[in-house]
Short mmCIF file of C-alpha atoms in Angstrom, two decimals:
data_model
loop_
_atom_site.label_atom_id
_atom_site.label_comp_id
_atom_site.label_asym_id
_atom_site.label_seq_id
_atom_site.Cartn_x
_atom_site.Cartn_y
_atom_site.Cartn_z
CA UNK A 1 21.23 -3.99 -7.61
CA UNK A 2 24.70 -2.94 -6.71
CA UNK A 3 23.36 0.67 -6.42
CA UNK A 4 20.88 -0.15 -3.59
CA UNK A 5 21.66 1.59 -0.38
CA UNK A 6 19.51 1.29 2.69
CA UNK A 7 18.14 4.53 3.84
CA UNK A 8 20.01 5.57 7.09
CA UNK A 9 16.80 6.16 9.04
CA UNK A 10 15.54 2.75 8.29
CA UNK A 11 18.98 1.35 9.20
CA UNK A 12 18.86 3.21 12.49
CA UNK A 13 15.37 2.19 13.63
CA UNK A 14 15.74 -1.49 12.82
CA UNK A 15 18.10 -4.41 12.58
CA UNK A 16 18.90 -6.77 9.69
CA UNK A 17 17.43 -10.21 9.94
CA UNK A 18 17.72 -11.70 6.56
CA UNK A 19 17.90 -11.26 2.73
CA UNK A 20 15.28 -13.44 1.14
CA UNK A 21 15.60 -13.18 -2.58
CA UNK A 22 15.63 -9.57 -3.46
CA UNK A 23 13.86 -8.71 -0.23
CA UNK A 24 15.88 -7.22 2.70
CA UNK A 25 14.02 -8.07 5.99
CA UNK A 26 14.55 -6.05 9.01
CA UNK A 27 12.99 -5.89 12.45
CA UNK A 28 12.00 -2.61 14.27
CA UNK A 29 13.64 -2.55 17.58
CA UNK A 30 12.14 -1.04 20.68
CA UNK A 31 8.62 -1.50 19.59
CA UNK A 32 6.17 -3.34 21.72
CA UNK A 33 4.79 -5.20 18.63
CA UNK A 34 6.40 -7.87 16.52
CA UNK A 35 7.29 -5.70 13.48
CA UNK A 36 9.03 -6.47 10.28
CA UNK A 37 9.98 -4.09 7.62
CA UNK A 38 10.37 -5.58 4.00
CA UNK A 39 12.62 -3.58 1.68
CA UNK A 40 12.67 -4.66 -1.88
CA UNK A 41 16.27 -4.01 -3.07
CA UNK A 42 15.46 -1.65 -5.92
CA UNK A 43 17.51 1.53 -6.07
CA UNK A 44 14.78 3.85 -7.08
CA UNK A 45 11.44 2.53 -5.80
CA UNK A 46 9.38 4.87 -3.78
CA UNK A 47 5.88 3.63 -4.48
CA UNK A 48 4.66 0.12 -4.54
CA UNK A 49 3.67 0.71 -8.11
CA UNK A 50 7.24 1.70 -9.04
CA UNK A 51 8.34 -1.86 -8.59
CA UNK A 52 8.98 -4.20 -11.48
CA UNK A 53 6.09 -6.75 -11.67
CA UNK A 54 8.43 -9.78 -10.70
CA UNK A 55 9.79 -7.90 -7.69
CA UNK A 56 6.44 -6.81 -6.51
CA UNK A 57 5.17 -10.30 -6.67
CA UNK A 58 8.30 -11.35 -4.62
CA UNK A 59 7.46 -8.83 -1.96
CA UNK A 60 3.88 -9.77 -1.62
CA UNK A 61 4.62 -13.48 -1.74
CA UNK A 62 6.88 -13.09 1.33
CA UNK A 63 4.64 -10.71 3.06
CA UNK A 64 1.61 -12.95 2.69
CA UNK A 65 3.77 -16.03 3.62
CA UNK A 66 4.87 -14.41 6.83
CA UNK A 67 1.38 -13.51 7.90
CA UNK A 68 0.18 -16.90 9.28
CA UNK A 69 3.59 -17.69 10.67
CA UNK A 70 3.61 -14.37 12.68
CA UNK A 71 -0.04 -14.93 13.77
CA UNK A 72 0.67 -18.43 14.97
CA UNK A 73 4.08 -17.77 16.60
CA UNK A 74 3.04 -14.57 18.47
CA UNK A 75 -0.56 -15.54 19.03
CA UNK A 76 -1.56 -12.45 17.01
CA UNK A 77 -5.11 -11.51 16.23
CA UNK A 78 -4.44 -9.37 13.17
CA UNK A 79 -1.65 -8.47 10.76
CA UNK A 80 -1.28 -4.89 9.85
CA UNK A 81 0.38 -4.14 6.53
CA UNK A 82 1.34 -0.66 5.55
CA UNK A 83 3.33 1.09 2.84
CA UNK A 84 3.39 4.76 3.88
CA UNK A 85 6.82 6.30 3.29
CA UNK A 86 5.92 9.95 4.27
CA UNK A 87 9.13 10.19 6.26
CA UNK A 88 11.42 7.66 4.61
CA UNK A 89 10.84 7.64 0.93
CA UNK A 90 12.78 4.54 0.19
CA UNK A 91 10.04 1.92 -0.43
CA UNK A 92 9.46 -0.32 2.63
CA UNK A 93 6.52 -2.33 3.71
CA UNK A 94 5.58 -2.69 7.34
CA UNK A 95 4.30 -5.98 8.53
CA UNK A 96 3.09 -5.87 12.10
CA UNK A 97 1.54 -8.56 14.31
CA UNK A 98 -1.21 -7.08 16.47
CA UNK A 99 -3.01 -8.66 19.39
CA UNK A 100 -6.24 -7.62 21.05
CA UNK A 101 -5.21 -5.44 24.04
CA UNK A 102 -1.62 -4.87 23.01
CA UNK A 103 -0.22 -1.34 23.64
CA UNK A 104 -2.34 1.12 21.60
CA UNK A 105 -4.78 -1.54 20.28
CA UNK A 106 -6.70 -0.98 18.07
CA UNK A 107 -4.88 2.18 16.85
CA UNK A 108 -2.21 1.77 14.16
CA UNK A 109 1.36 1.60 15.48
CA UNK A 110 2.90 4.64 13.91
CA UNK A 111 3.57 7.86 15.78
CA UNK A 112 3.02 6.29 19.29
CA UNK A 113 5.50 6.70 22.16
CA UNK A 114 5.47 3.45 23.91
CA UNK A 115 7.90 2.53 26.53
CA UNK A 116 11.12 0.91 25.25
CA UNK A 117 11.49 -2.71 25.65
CA UNK A 118 14.07 -4.16 28.07
CA UNK A 119 17.16 -5.37 26.45
CA UNK A 120 16.13 -8.95 27.27
CA UNK A 121 12.68 -8.57 25.71
CA UNK A 122 14.16 -6.88 22.75
CA UNK A 123 16.60 -9.75 22.16
CA UNK A 124 13.85 -12.42 22.85
CA UNK A 125 11.72 -10.61 20.22
CA UNK A 126 14.44 -10.65 17.68
CA UNK A 127 15.09 -14.38 18.16
CA UNK A 128 11.49 -15.13 17.77
CA UNK A 129 11.24 -13.00 14.64
CA UNK A 130 14.35 -14.85 13.23
CA UNK A 131 12.66 -18.15 14.13
CA UNK A 132 9.64 -17.10 12.05
CA UNK A 133 11.75 -16.43 8.91
CA UNK A 134 13.26 -19.94 9.37
CA UNK A 135 9.67 -21.27 9.15
CA UNK A 136 9.10 -19.88 5.74
CA UNK B 1 -20.18 -13.89 -4.13
CA UNK B 2 -23.87 -13.63 -3.28
CA UNK B 3 -23.00 -14.01 0.47
CA UNK B 4 -20.81 -10.81 0.40
CA UNK B 5 -22.30 -8.17 2.67
CA UNK B 6 -20.45 -4.96 3.40
CA UNK B 7 -19.55 -4.30 7.01
CA UNK B 8 -21.98 -1.66 8.24
CA UNK B 9 -19.15 0.46 9.79
CA UNK B 10 -17.31 0.62 6.31
CA UNK B 11 -20.77 1.46 4.77
CA UNK B 12 -21.32 4.29 7.43
CA UNK B 13 -17.82 5.93 6.87
CA UNK B 14 -17.70 5.88 3.16
CA UNK B 15 -19.72 5.99 0.14
CA UNK B 16 -19.82 3.71 -2.92
CA UNK B 17 -18.02 4.81 -5.86
CA UNK B 18 -17.81 1.75 -8.22
CA UNK B 19 -17.51 -1.98 -8.51
CA UNK B 20 -14.49 -2.76 -10.68
CA UNK B 21 -14.42 -6.44 -11.38
CA UNK B 22 -14.65 -8.11 -7.90
CA UNK B 23 -13.40 -5.03 -6.05
CA UNK B 24 -15.90 -2.73 -4.54
CA UNK B 25 -14.59 0.80 -4.28
CA UNK B 26 -15.56 3.40 -1.82
CA UNK B 27 -14.56 6.89 -0.83
CA UNK B 28 -14.08 7.98 2.76
CA UNK B 29 -16.16 11.04 3.48
CA UNK B 30 -15.25 13.90 5.69
CA UNK B 31 -11.54 13.15 5.50
CA UNK B 32 -9.23 15.96 4.47
CA UNK B 33 -7.31 13.52 2.20
CA UNK B 34 -8.28 11.89 -1.01
CA UNK B 35 -9.00 8.48 0.53
CA UNK B 36 -10.26 5.35 -1.35
CA UNK B 37 -11.15 2.05 0.29
CA UNK B 38 -10.90 -1.14 -1.77
CA UNK B 39 -12.89 -4.06 -0.61
CA UNK B 40 -12.37 -7.35 -2.39
CA UNK B 41 -15.81 -9.05 -2.58
CA UNK B 42 -15.00 -12.20 -0.75
CA UNK B 43 -17.35 -13.17 2.01
CA UNK B 44 -14.65 -14.33 4.51
CA UNK B 45 -11.42 -12.54 3.86
CA UNK B 46 -9.96 -10.84 6.91
CA UNK B 47 -6.28 -10.87 6.06
CA UNK B 48 -4.71 -10.15 2.63
CA UNK B 49 -3.43 -13.55 2.64
CA UNK B 50 -6.85 -15.05 2.99
CA UNK B 51 -7.66 -13.92 -0.61
CA UNK B 52 -7.54 -16.40 -3.50
CA UNK B 53 -4.57 -15.62 -5.53
CA UNK B 54 -6.53 -14.34 -8.57
CA UNK B 55 -8.61 -11.88 -6.25
CA UNK B 56 -5.46 -10.72 -4.52
CA UNK B 57 -3.81 -10.01 -7.98
CA UNK B 58 -7.02 -8.10 -8.98
CA UNK B 59 -6.89 -6.05 -5.74
CA UNK B 60 -3.22 -5.09 -6.22
CA UNK B 61 -3.52 -4.45 -9.95
CA UNK B 62 -6.31 -1.93 -9.20
CA UNK B 63 -4.52 -0.44 -6.15
CA UNK B 64 -1.32 0.01 -8.23
CA UNK B 65 -3.05 1.44 -11.26
CA UNK B 66 -4.85 4.10 -9.19
CA UNK B 67 -1.63 5.22 -7.68
CA UNK B 68 -0.11 7.51 -10.48
CA UNK B 69 -3.68 8.71 -11.27
CA UNK B 70 -4.32 9.81 -7.74
CA UNK B 71 -0.95 11.34 -7.59
CA UNK B 72 -1.47 13.31 -10.79
CA UNK B 73 -5.09 14.31 -10.26
CA UNK B 74 -4.52 15.51 -6.65
CA UNK B 75 -1.00 16.62 -6.97
CA UNK B 76 -0.06 14.26 -4.29
CA UNK B 77 3.50 13.55 -3.23
CA UNK B 78 2.98 10.10 -1.74
CA UNK B 79 0.54 7.37 -1.69
CA UNK B 80 -0.25 5.58 1.54
CA UNK B 81 -1.50 2.02 1.39
CA UNK B 82 -2.59 0.11 4.43
CA UNK B 83 -4.56 -2.98 5.35
CA UNK B 84 -5.05 -2.87 9.03
CA UNK B 85 -8.49 -4.04 10.07
CA UNK B 86 -8.13 -3.83 13.67
CA UNK B 87 -11.56 -2.29 14.09
CA UNK B 88 -13.34 -3.52 11.07
CA UNK B 89 -12.23 -7.10 10.37
CA UNK B 90 -13.76 -7.32 6.82
CA UNK B 91 -10.73 -7.05 4.51
CA UNK B 92 -10.21 -3.59 3.08
CA UNK B 93 -7.37 -1.77 1.59
CA UNK B 94 -6.80 1.87 2.31
CA UNK B 95 -5.40 4.05 -0.57
CA UNK B 96 -4.81 7.59 0.50
CA UNK B 97 -3.19 10.43 -1.58
CA UNK B 98 -0.93 12.52 0.72
CA UNK B 99 0.64 15.89 0.09
CA UNK B 100 3.51 17.52 1.85
CA UNK B 101 1.82 19.86 4.37
CA UNK B 102 -1.58 18.27 4.18
CA UNK B 103 -3.46 17.96 7.58
CA UNK B 104 -1.38 15.83 9.89
CA UNK B 105 1.58 15.44 7.45
CA UNK B 106 3.74 13.25 7.71
CA UNK B 107 1.79 11.14 10.16
CA UNK B 108 -0.56 8.48 9.07
CA UNK B 109 -4.22 9.35 8.55
CA UNK B 110 -5.77 7.01 11.07
CA UNK B 111 -7.08 8.09 14.38
CA UNK B 112 -6.88 11.84 13.68
CA UNK B 113 -9.57 14.24 14.39
CA UNK B 114 -9.41 16.73 11.54
CA UNK B 115 -12.21 19.32 10.89
CA UNK B 116 -15.01 18.01 8.59
CA UNK B 117 -15.04 19.09 5.10
CA UNK B 118 -17.83 21.62 4.05
CA UNK B 119 -20.49 19.75 1.97
CA UNK B 120 -19.23 21.57 -1.06
CA UNK B 121 -15.61 20.45 -0.51
CA UNK B 122 -16.82 16.85 0.14
CA UNK B 123 -18.95 16.87 -3.05
CA UNK B 124 -15.95 18.10 -5.08
CA UNK B 125 -13.65 15.57 -3.63
CA UNK B 126 -16.05 12.75 -4.41
CA UNK B 127 -16.46 13.95 -8.05
CA UNK B 128 -12.79 14.20 -8.58
CA UNK B 129 -12.24 10.60 -7.09
CA UNK B 130 -14.95 9.41 -9.50
CA UNK B 131 -13.07 11.05 -12.29
CA UNK B 132 -9.95 9.15 -11.24
CA UNK B 133 -11.74 5.94 -11.61
CA UNK B 134 -12.85 6.87 -15.07
CA UNK B 135 -9.15 7.35 -16.11
CA UNK B 136 -8.36 3.69 -15.23
#
């Protein structure tokens, strides 16, 4: 996977949290929702169905395992999973913990302009997401 | 699966196209994008990770297989996959074929108010989606 390079827009919107097997895990910053982005380290994957079967299984295994942890740790009511890629074509899977009454509920998170988090809130959010990864 | 009952809101927004194994396949009507909804017939699944492993594998196998067919048949540039469920909790997976320059591109499809299709266009769309399923 030496040819894998993270798309600069993904890099700019999010911060690296971990590499779990072949999945690069990032957190969206300045979003009012706990929001992870899972990027399978495959140099050419654009669509989910481009992934080799083993890497696809690894992606969903991680995405599913994170679900109950995110729900519990953030008191979330619903997980939102999305693989869109209309703007950034490099394959990435959004995993977002939603809560009834959160900003924009029940609309999807994309394309909204919510107020930025304070630096303290953003830092706290990141630490809590890191903690979730340690619970895997 | 005798206890499985389709959520009435899903039933109202979409029409049944097929049952493929344990996956009920519906088409959203009056949307300007080719848009399928895949519903695993499991009476209690709300989150993707609620699904038994075999049913989850069946869901993604179908969702992945449909991808290249939808792209080719509709000249789509990108597939959008989403499992949100903030409004309708019954687990359902959206599979939407997007084209550069389509209504709302590159935003996600949810929450938009696009003009309704003419009855002729809606009927044509349904026939083409049915054709895609026959190509599986």
